[in-house]
Amino acid sequence: MAVTEHSAKYGDEPTTSTLHDDIQKGDIVVGVIAGEEVRQATEHEHDMSFFEAVKLYPTAVFWSFFFSLGIIMTAFDPQLLGNLYATPAFQRDFGYLYEGSYIVSAPWQTGLSMGSPIGQVVGAFCATYPMEWFGRKKTFGACVVLTASFIFIQFFARSLPILLVGELLGGLVLGTYATIAPTYASEVCPVALRGILTSYINLCFVIGQLIANGICKGTSTLNTHWAYSAPFASQWFWCLIILLGFPFAPESPWWLCRQGRLEDAEKSLRRLASERVDVKPTLAMIIETDRLELEMEAGSTYWDCFKAINRRRTEIAVGVYSIQVISGIYLVGYATYFFTLAGLDTSKAFDMSIGFLSLGFVGTIFSWVLLVRFGRRVIYNTGLAMLVILLLIIGILDCVPNYTNRPAIIWAQSSLMLIWNFCYDFSVGPVCFVILCEVSATKLRSKTVAVATAVQAFLGIIMTIAIPYLINPDQANARGKIGFFFGGLAGVALIWSYFRVPETRGRTYEELDLMFSRGVKTRAFKSYRLE
């Protein structure tokens, strides 16, 4: 494919012709790209600083943030349910009387909470097909319309069976956002921004959880159905915001290239960058990366994720996402309920849970500072080690026999949970999405993310079943001893992570393709040199 040469310095005025126009049809040789274009693009990807990238790609930042709004809805719904279990009006209308107070039974808690993890399993797999057929943009818009429709069932539900239907149907669509958002974010930004924009997905999870806690705290004192109907209705706000901005969103240039729509891909790249950026080298690099993966037989089906060329990449993606679950993230949804069971009154429990998530918000912002300065591997493993220690301490405190000081122990455990959430949200939470997007082959990214999401959600189903039985007073009543359970699992995960998670910071997708194909050892990724 013959491509005209031109200056690719970020600051030069772009030429008026498109790469599509530059290609002479008679000269097309499939898979051959001008090496100078790719070399220039790769060099500029490496040389660009974070702040320079923000100035040159402000619209890419904006649209990445926009597509991540779906994650806020994904996080809002399960967090909402966890809070409603501690809301008196919801307990009265949907629960039963137990030892003088109303509670929602563990089986129904499990059933209602199944909507999110089951939805992620089914939604993640189903989303990849329309994403490849119709593009990331159209798939996102259709899912938002469906979400807005299913909220009606939750809003008007006055019995557990109807609410269960609303949660399951809503969860099927919410699960798609966990695939769409990281895929889109990783495809519209340069290397310098990739870590921040993909880790922002974790911040959206925290924002969704934090907003759910705030709304539930504000409505929890109501004595009518509005104590839970109003929080359900608040989900329409995000649907409205997304649908208003949806018509103006650009499509992923990587998807357009794979459809052979090079002119549209170049137009999309121009919309994602400032006027000072010449996007032709970037487009050439996208085409070359796609050609390389075709040459390497990376494939584009779910089965290809498990072929020898991709098996290691899929293992890492699945592993880092699954560690979110086994290190205790599903406790976040039960934070308020956990605090009430630990002995705090409802008002203080809501205050503690809001503080819990606020520290998570700060932790995710802090991760951006770390991602600019340090590698993904060191942040991830260090944070995971801290989670192991904190969870084990929480479990040990619950074994203290001196019950005269029980209030002090409760506050100590609650405070450690706050620290745990801060550590999680500067390491395992956000860095997971960075690694997930960087280790997957570009042609298989949506499917690799879907497989990882499905496995993570399957483990989430197990935790959704187990946690109510572990912490409910009419069941195991484990309280803080649950720290032993998650601390032990996180310890095993830390050993796996140390030996299997490589350093991917500062590498283009083409470089990562080559390094994985050459079988570079995990601890050699950081220093490995490519000619």
XYZ file of C-alpha atoms in Angstrom:
531
model
C 0.000 0.000 0.000
C 1.792 3.129 -1.186
C 1.496 6.079 1.167
C 2.774 9.568 0.396
C 5.488 10.918 2.697
C 4.857 14.015 4.744
C 5.963 15.680 7.942
C 4.554 13.946 11.004
C 5.742 16.333 13.692
C 2.976 17.153 16.137
C 2.777 20.861 15.603
C 3.065 20.939 11.841
C 0.014 21.945 9.920
C -1.742 18.858 8.568
C -2.054 18.475 4.827
C -5.488 18.719 3.252
C -5.402 15.367 1.489
C -6.452 12.218 3.316
C -4.516 9.007 3.570
C -7.366 7.420 1.659
C -6.720 9.842 -1.220
C -2.970 9.220 -1.013
C -3.410 5.517 -1.691
C -3.168 4.791 -5.392
C -5.541 1.935 -6.090
C -3.216 0.411 -8.606
C -0.411 0.288 -6.046
C -2.278 -1.482 -3.283
C -0.406 -4.470 -1.938
C -2.278 -5.864 1.044
C -0.264 -5.729 4.251
C 2.553 -3.447 3.029
C 2.657 -0.042 4.786
C 5.223 2.697 4.385
C 7.715 1.944 7.159
C 8.619 5.595 7.619
C 5.028 6.458 8.585
C 4.920 3.737 11.219
C 8.372 4.601 12.547
C 7.424 8.268 12.971
C 4.174 7.390 14.717
C 5.917 4.973 17.091
C 8.618 7.497 17.969
C 6.080 10.207 18.715
C 4.025 7.821 20.853
C 7.140 7.195 22.970
C 8.302 10.809 23.083
C 4.961 12.405 23.963
C 4.554 13.400 27.608
C 1.277 13.131 29.485
C 0.562 16.866 29.543
C 1.527 17.254 25.889
C -0.865 14.429 25.028
C -3.711 16.139 26.905
C -3.131 19.339 24.898
C -2.957 17.490 21.590
C -5.848 15.085 22.212
C -8.434 16.940 24.350
C -11.433 15.544 22.475
C -10.120 11.979 22.837
C -10.069 12.552 26.602
C -13.610 13.938 26.540
C -15.154 11.126 24.491
C -13.359 8.478 26.495
C -14.881 10.000 29.624
C -18.261 10.127 27.883
C -18.322 6.417 26.996
C -17.292 5.602 30.568
C -20.546 7.118 31.868
C -22.109 3.715 31.250
C -19.831 2.342 33.979
C -21.391 4.775 36.473
C -24.766 3.114 35.818
C -23.167 -0.339 36.042
C -21.775 0.493 39.502
C -24.831 2.413 40.701
C -27.354 -0.420 40.547
C -25.655 -3.101 42.724
C -24.473 -0.453 45.198
C -28.038 0.828 45.384
C -29.320 -2.610 46.329
C -26.654 -3.070 48.988
C -27.734 0.201 50.579
C -31.450 -0.580 50.330
C -30.938 -3.706 52.448
C -30.105 -1.268 55.277
C -32.993 1.148 54.491
C -35.927 0.775 56.957
C -38.715 1.398 54.398
C -37.240 -1.145 51.966
C -36.762 -3.680 54.783
C -40.390 -3.214 55.859
C -41.901 -3.465 52.346
C -39.709 -6.284 51.024
C -38.471 -8.071 54.167
C -39.760 -10.025 57.140
C -39.735 -9.558 60.909
C -36.716 -11.116 62.605
C -36.037 -10.650 66.346
C -37.958 -7.399 66.498
C -36.719 -5.771 63.273
C -37.250 -6.224 59.555
C -34.586 -7.767 57.297
C -34.544 -8.987 53.709
C -33.796 -12.709 53.776
C -30.421 -13.948 52.528
C -31.973 -15.965 49.621
C -33.756 -12.878 48.299
C -30.679 -10.714 48.800
C -28.769 -13.246 46.750
C -31.434 -13.355 44.028
C -31.732 -9.577 43.713
C -27.978 -9.079 43.710
C -27.589 -11.656 40.926
C -28.743 -9.145 38.319
C -25.387 -7.415 38.058
C -22.992 -10.406 37.866
C -25.277 -12.515 35.666
C -25.795 -9.486 33.458
C -22.059 -8.994 33.141
C -21.549 -12.615 32.092
C -24.265 -12.583 29.426
C -23.936 -8.916 28.486
C -20.164 -9.075 28.067
C -20.381 -11.954 25.590
C -23.376 -10.538 23.734
C -21.943 -7.012 23.436
C -18.922 -8.051 21.384
C -20.954 -9.132 18.357
C -22.846 -5.855 17.781
C -19.628 -3.997 18.670
C -17.908 -5.722 15.733
C -20.926 -5.604 13.404
C -22.215 -2.089 14.046
C -19.358 -0.390 15.910
C -18.756 0.780 19.472
C -20.902 3.904 19.118
C -24.159 2.349 17.887
C -23.895 -0.510 20.357
C -23.439 1.935 23.231
C -26.463 4.015 22.181
C -28.744 0.966 21.836
C -27.726 -0.315 25.275
C -28.499 3.034 26.918
C -32.007 3.014 25.405
C -32.586 -0.496 26.785
C -31.298 0.530 30.214
C -33.744 3.453 30.326
C -36.583 1.058 29.462
C -35.793 -1.522 32.155
C -35.553 1.132 34.880
C -39.351 1.408 34.636
C -39.683 -2.135 36.027
C -37.480 -1.322 39.025
C -39.251 1.995 39.633
C -42.771 0.500 39.762
C -41.815 -2.751 41.540
C -43.708 -3.335 44.790
C -42.879 -6.996 45.286
C -39.683 -9.023 45.338
C -40.468 -11.110 42.209
C -41.113 -8.042 40.045
C -38.033 -6.283 41.404
C -36.035 -9.425 40.651
C -37.188 -9.334 37.005
C -36.206 -5.668 36.754
C -32.771 -6.325 38.231
C -32.050 -9.300 35.982
C -33.149 -7.550 32.766
C -31.359 -4.351 33.734
C -28.233 -6.279 34.666
C -28.062 -7.908 31.219
C -27.626 -4.489 29.619
C -25.464 -2.982 32.349
C -23.006 -5.816 31.793
C -22.308 -4.574 28.264
C -20.821 -1.281 29.481
C -17.979 -3.131 31.206
C -16.894 -4.294 27.744
C -17.697 -1.200 25.691
C -16.014 1.425 27.900
C -12.493 -0.055 28.235
C -12.458 -1.112 24.585
C -13.350 2.376 23.376
C -11.028 4.159 25.806
C -8.048 2.068 24.731
C -8.726 2.714 21.030
C -9.054 6.498 20.950
C -6.028 7.690 22.937
C -2.219 7.743 22.492
C 0.106 5.698 24.701
C 0.751 8.644 27.056
C -2.961 8.854 27.924
C -3.840 5.173 27.785
C -3.150 4.445 31.445
C -5.156 7.391 32.759
C -8.157 6.981 30.459
C -8.508 3.250 31.004
C -8.012 3.572 34.777
C -10.704 6.271 34.765
C -13.148 3.402 34.344
C -12.447 2.454 37.954
C -13.176 6.037 39.010
C -16.555 5.724 37.288
C -17.261 2.620 39.362
C -16.427 4.620 42.492
C -18.513 7.602 41.329
C -21.503 5.349 40.700
C -21.157 3.745 44.118
C -20.642 7.096 45.829
C -23.695 8.673 44.183
C -25.796 5.622 45.118
C -24.714 5.957 48.752
C -25.429 9.688 48.796
C -28.883 9.313 47.284
C -29.773 6.419 49.586
C -28.612 8.385 52.623
C -30.858 11.257 51.570
C -33.908 9.052 51.036
C -33.337 6.451 53.775
C -35.243 8.505 56.355
C -38.400 8.553 54.219
C -41.174 6.280 55.444
C -42.813 5.694 52.050
C -41.950 3.823 48.868
C -40.019 6.902 47.719
C -37.203 5.754 50.021
C -36.336 3.223 47.305
C -38.333 4.395 44.252
C -36.497 7.734 44.094
C -33.036 6.090 43.967
C -34.219 3.813 41.153
C -35.598 6.805 39.221
C -32.316 8.726 39.552
C -30.741 6.304 37.064
C -32.662 8.003 34.235
C -30.476 11.085 34.672
C -27.419 9.299 33.239
C -29.428 7.841 30.369
C -30.590 11.349 29.443
C -27.069 12.816 29.546
C -25.681 10.030 27.354
C -28.487 10.166 24.784
C -28.061 13.929 24.410
C -24.355 13.606 23.622
C -24.490 10.321 21.714
C -25.144 11.728 18.180
C -21.903 13.745 18.308
C -19.559 10.923 19.444
C -16.863 9.704 16.999
C -16.507 6.017 16.167
C -13.367 4.075 17.117
C -10.740 4.508 14.356
C -9.468 0.961 15.020
C -12.909 -0.492 14.264
C -13.280 1.664 11.147
C -9.896 0.494 9.856
C -10.851 -3.142 10.312
C -13.987 -2.443 8.261
C -11.824 -1.067 5.448
C -13.227 2.443 5.992
C -9.865 4.233 5.967
C -11.287 7.630 5.062
C -13.796 7.474 7.930
C -11.027 6.284 10.250
C -8.888 9.283 9.352
C -11.842 11.627 9.910
C -12.411 10.019 13.313
C -8.738 10.494 14.226
C -8.981 14.164 13.231
C -11.993 14.599 15.504
C -10.126 12.990 18.393
C -7.034 15.192 18.012
C -6.370 18.924 17.921
C -5.810 20.701 14.592
C -2.041 20.695 15.179
C -1.808 16.901 14.941
C -1.127 15.144 11.651
C -3.022 11.883 12.059
C -1.668 10.080 8.977
C 1.237 8.352 10.799
C -1.193 7.190 13.505
C -3.514 5.755 10.884
C -0.572 4.023 9.209
C 0.432 2.502 12.556
C -3.129 1.228 13.136
C -3.149 -0.401 9.704
C 0.317 -1.892 10.273
C -0.668 -3.285 13.705
C -3.773 -4.848 12.169
C -1.647 -6.331 9.368
C 0.868 -7.699 11.870
C -1.838 -9.419 13.912
C -3.282 -10.895 10.718
C 0.195 -12.181 9.829
C 0.571 -13.606 13.343
C -2.862 -15.261 13.012
C -4.139 -13.525 16.131
C -7.681 -14.136 14.851
C -10.932 -12.437 15.813
C -13.169 -15.090 17.400
C -13.636 -16.183 21.003
C -11.784 -19.409 20.240
C -8.790 -17.364 19.094
C -8.460 -15.973 22.628
C -7.330 -19.428 23.737
C -4.981 -20.279 20.875
C -1.288 -20.530 21.692
C -0.496 -17.069 20.249
C -3.037 -15.392 22.576
C -3.405 -17.789 25.514
C -0.929 -15.991 27.773
C -2.531 -12.616 27.039
C -5.995 -13.962 27.840
C -4.736 -15.527 31.073
C -3.305 -12.200 32.264
C -6.468 -10.298 31.315
C -8.706 -12.795 33.092
C -6.369 -12.960 36.090
C -6.090 -9.251 36.845
C -9.848 -8.733 36.461
C -10.715 -11.758 38.617
C -8.400 -10.558 41.386
C -10.765 -7.624 41.875
C -13.369 -10.111 43.102
C -11.212 -12.429 45.175
C -9.496 -9.504 46.924
C -12.874 -8.356 48.284
C -14.409 -5.784 45.933
C -17.906 -7.228 46.410
C -17.723 -6.118 50.032
C -18.043 -2.535 48.755
C -21.661 -3.152 47.778
C -22.366 -4.366 51.286
C -20.380 -1.644 53.052
C -23.370 0.086 54.665
C -24.963 -3.215 55.611
C -21.633 -4.485 56.961
C -21.235 -1.408 59.144
C -24.776 -1.792 60.573
C -24.131 -5.454 61.353
C -20.845 -4.458 63.003
C -22.818 -2.346 65.456
C -23.058 1.161 63.933
C -26.494 2.759 63.759
C -27.991 3.330 60.297
C -27.077 7.011 60.052
C -23.438 6.463 61.055
C -23.232 3.428 58.774
C -24.293 5.546 55.794
C -21.794 8.250 56.794
C -19.052 5.643 57.074
C -19.913 4.119 53.695
C -19.815 7.540 52.018
C -16.419 8.170 53.588
C -15.443 4.673 52.464
C -16.182 5.490 48.819
C -14.826 9.027 49.031
C -11.439 7.600 49.926
C -11.838 5.281 46.939
C -12.389 8.344 44.762
C -9.219 9.967 46.107
C -7.348 6.690 45.690
C -8.233 6.467 41.987
C -7.082 10.049 41.406
C -3.866 9.168 43.238
C -3.390 6.209 40.892
C -3.119 8.663 37.984
C -0.086 10.252 39.638
C 1.429 6.822 40.159
C 0.695 5.707 36.585
C 2.579 8.694 35.184
C 5.623 7.961 37.348
C 5.674 4.189 37.886
C 4.965 0.995 35.984
C 1.716 -0.930 36.039
C 3.304 -4.059 37.519
C 4.845 -2.404 40.590
C 1.680 -0.434 41.432
C -0.532 -3.484 41.022
C 1.576 -5.886 43.083
C 2.350 -3.382 45.844
C -1.317 -2.490 46.258
C -2.372 -6.136 46.276
C 0.162 -6.933 49.008
C -1.272 -4.114 51.139
C -4.799 -5.503 50.675
C -3.680 -8.900 51.938
C -2.214 -7.383 55.097
C -5.243 -5.174 55.830
C -7.778 -7.980 55.325
C -5.890 -10.311 57.649
C -5.686 -7.606 60.348
C -9.459 -7.052 60.078
C -9.995 -10.778 60.602
C -7.593 -10.912 63.560
C -9.345 -8.000 65.277
C -12.638 -9.868 65.116
C -11.060 -12.693 67.110
C -10.190 -10.440 70.070
C -11.998 -11.996 73.087
C -12.409 -8.751 75.094
C -16.014 -7.825 74.283
C -16.015 -4.953 76.793
C -14.082 -2.999 74.163
C -16.270 -4.171 71.287
C -17.142 -0.593 70.122
C -13.427 0.233 69.789
C -12.860 -2.933 67.764
C -15.808 -2.070 65.491
C -14.382 1.380 64.794
C -10.919 -0.070 64.217
C -12.282 -2.587 61.688
C -14.355 0.096 59.979
C -11.331 2.389 59.748
C -9.225 -0.408 58.272
C -11.967 -0.989 55.687
C -11.606 2.673 54.682
C -7.846 2.241 54.267
C -8.425 -0.998 52.364
C -10.665 0.797 49.874
C -8.090 3.561 49.367
C -5.366 0.996 48.661
C -7.634 -0.970 46.329
C -8.557 2.132 44.356
C -5.004 3.263 43.684
C -3.827 -0.191 42.603
C -5.885 -3.298 41.887
C -9.004 -1.354 40.918
C -7.784 1.104 38.258
C -4.564 -0.590 37.110
C -6.539 -3.726 36.315
C -8.289 -1.936 33.437
C -5.009 -0.559 32.136
C -3.395 -4.000 32.029
C -6.581 -5.580 30.681
C -6.616 -3.293 27.639
C -2.863 -3.333 27.028
C -2.244 -7.081 27.076
C -5.058 -7.957 24.651
C -4.468 -8.043 20.888
C -6.257 -5.176 19.122
C -8.318 -7.481 16.874
C -9.357 -9.490 19.925
C -9.651 -6.671 22.439
C -13.445 -6.606 22.766
C -13.578 -10.397 23.039
C -10.654 -10.625 25.480
C -12.300 -7.970 27.654
C -15.576 -9.886 27.360
C -13.986 -13.170 28.445
C -12.262 -11.474 31.384
C -15.481 -9.682 32.341
C -17.467 -12.916 32.164
C -15.016 -14.838 34.363
C -14.880 -11.947 36.828
C -18.682 -11.795 36.873
C -18.944 -15.582 37.330
C -16.753 -15.278 40.412
C -18.987 -12.356 41.369
C -21.986 -14.672 41.219
C -20.257 -17.010 43.663
C -19.500 -14.085 45.996
C -23.040 -12.754 45.629
C -24.315 -16.108 46.836
C -21.729 -16.475 49.588
C -21.502 -13.002 51.153
C -25.116 -12.711 52.439
C -24.771 -16.115 54.083
C -21.388 -15.177 55.530
C -22.400 -11.844 57.052
C -26.173 -12.079 57.764
C -27.013 -12.411 61.484
C -29.486 -15.246 60.758
C -26.746 -17.195 58.923
C -22.976 -17.497 59.593
C -22.681 -14.016 61.178
C -18.952 -13.952 60.304
C -18.631 -10.171 60.694
C -14.965 -9.101 60.427
C -13.732 -12.700 60.181
C -14.606 -12.449 56.516
C -11.201 -10.740 56.277
C -9.527 -14.156 56.640
C -11.481 -15.475 53.680
C -10.641 -12.654 51.289
C -7.147 -12.129 52.716
C -6.236 -15.745 51.997
C -7.566 -15.561 48.431
C -5.753 -12.275 47.832
C -2.504 -13.833 49.079
C -2.740 -16.594 46.461
C -3.530 -13.962 43.823
C -0.426 -11.985 44.794
C 1.817 -14.987 44.136
C 0.253 -15.489 40.690
C 0.516 -11.784 39.858
C 4.204 -11.595 40.751
C 5.103 -14.344 38.296
C 2.607 -13.620 35.494
C 1.772 -9.890 35.176
C 4.338 -8.091 32.947
C 5.214 -4.396 32.687
C 3.370 -2.859 29.709
C 3.970 0.828 30.390
C 5.040 2.940 27.387
C 4.622 0.197 24.783
C 2.629 0.592 21.572
C 0.199 -2.173 20.672
C 2.506 -3.289 17.851
C 5.423 -3.620 20.281
C 3.297 -5.631 22.707
C 2.199 -7.916 19.877
C 5.843 -8.645 19.062
C 6.904 -9.131 22.687
C 4.134 -11.612 23.432
C 4.757 -13.470 20.167
C 8.445 -13.794 21.122
C 7.566 -15.139 24.565
C 9.428 -12.450 26.509
C 9.590 -13.434 30.183
C 7.395 -11.572 32.650
C 10.150 -9.756 34.529
C 12.032 -8.969 31.295
C 9.216 -6.893 29.764
C 10.353 -3.628 31.335
C 13.902 -3.726 29.979
C 13.301 -5.584 26.716
C 14.553 -3.708 23.638
C 12.917 -3.936 20.238
C 14.851 -3.080 17.107
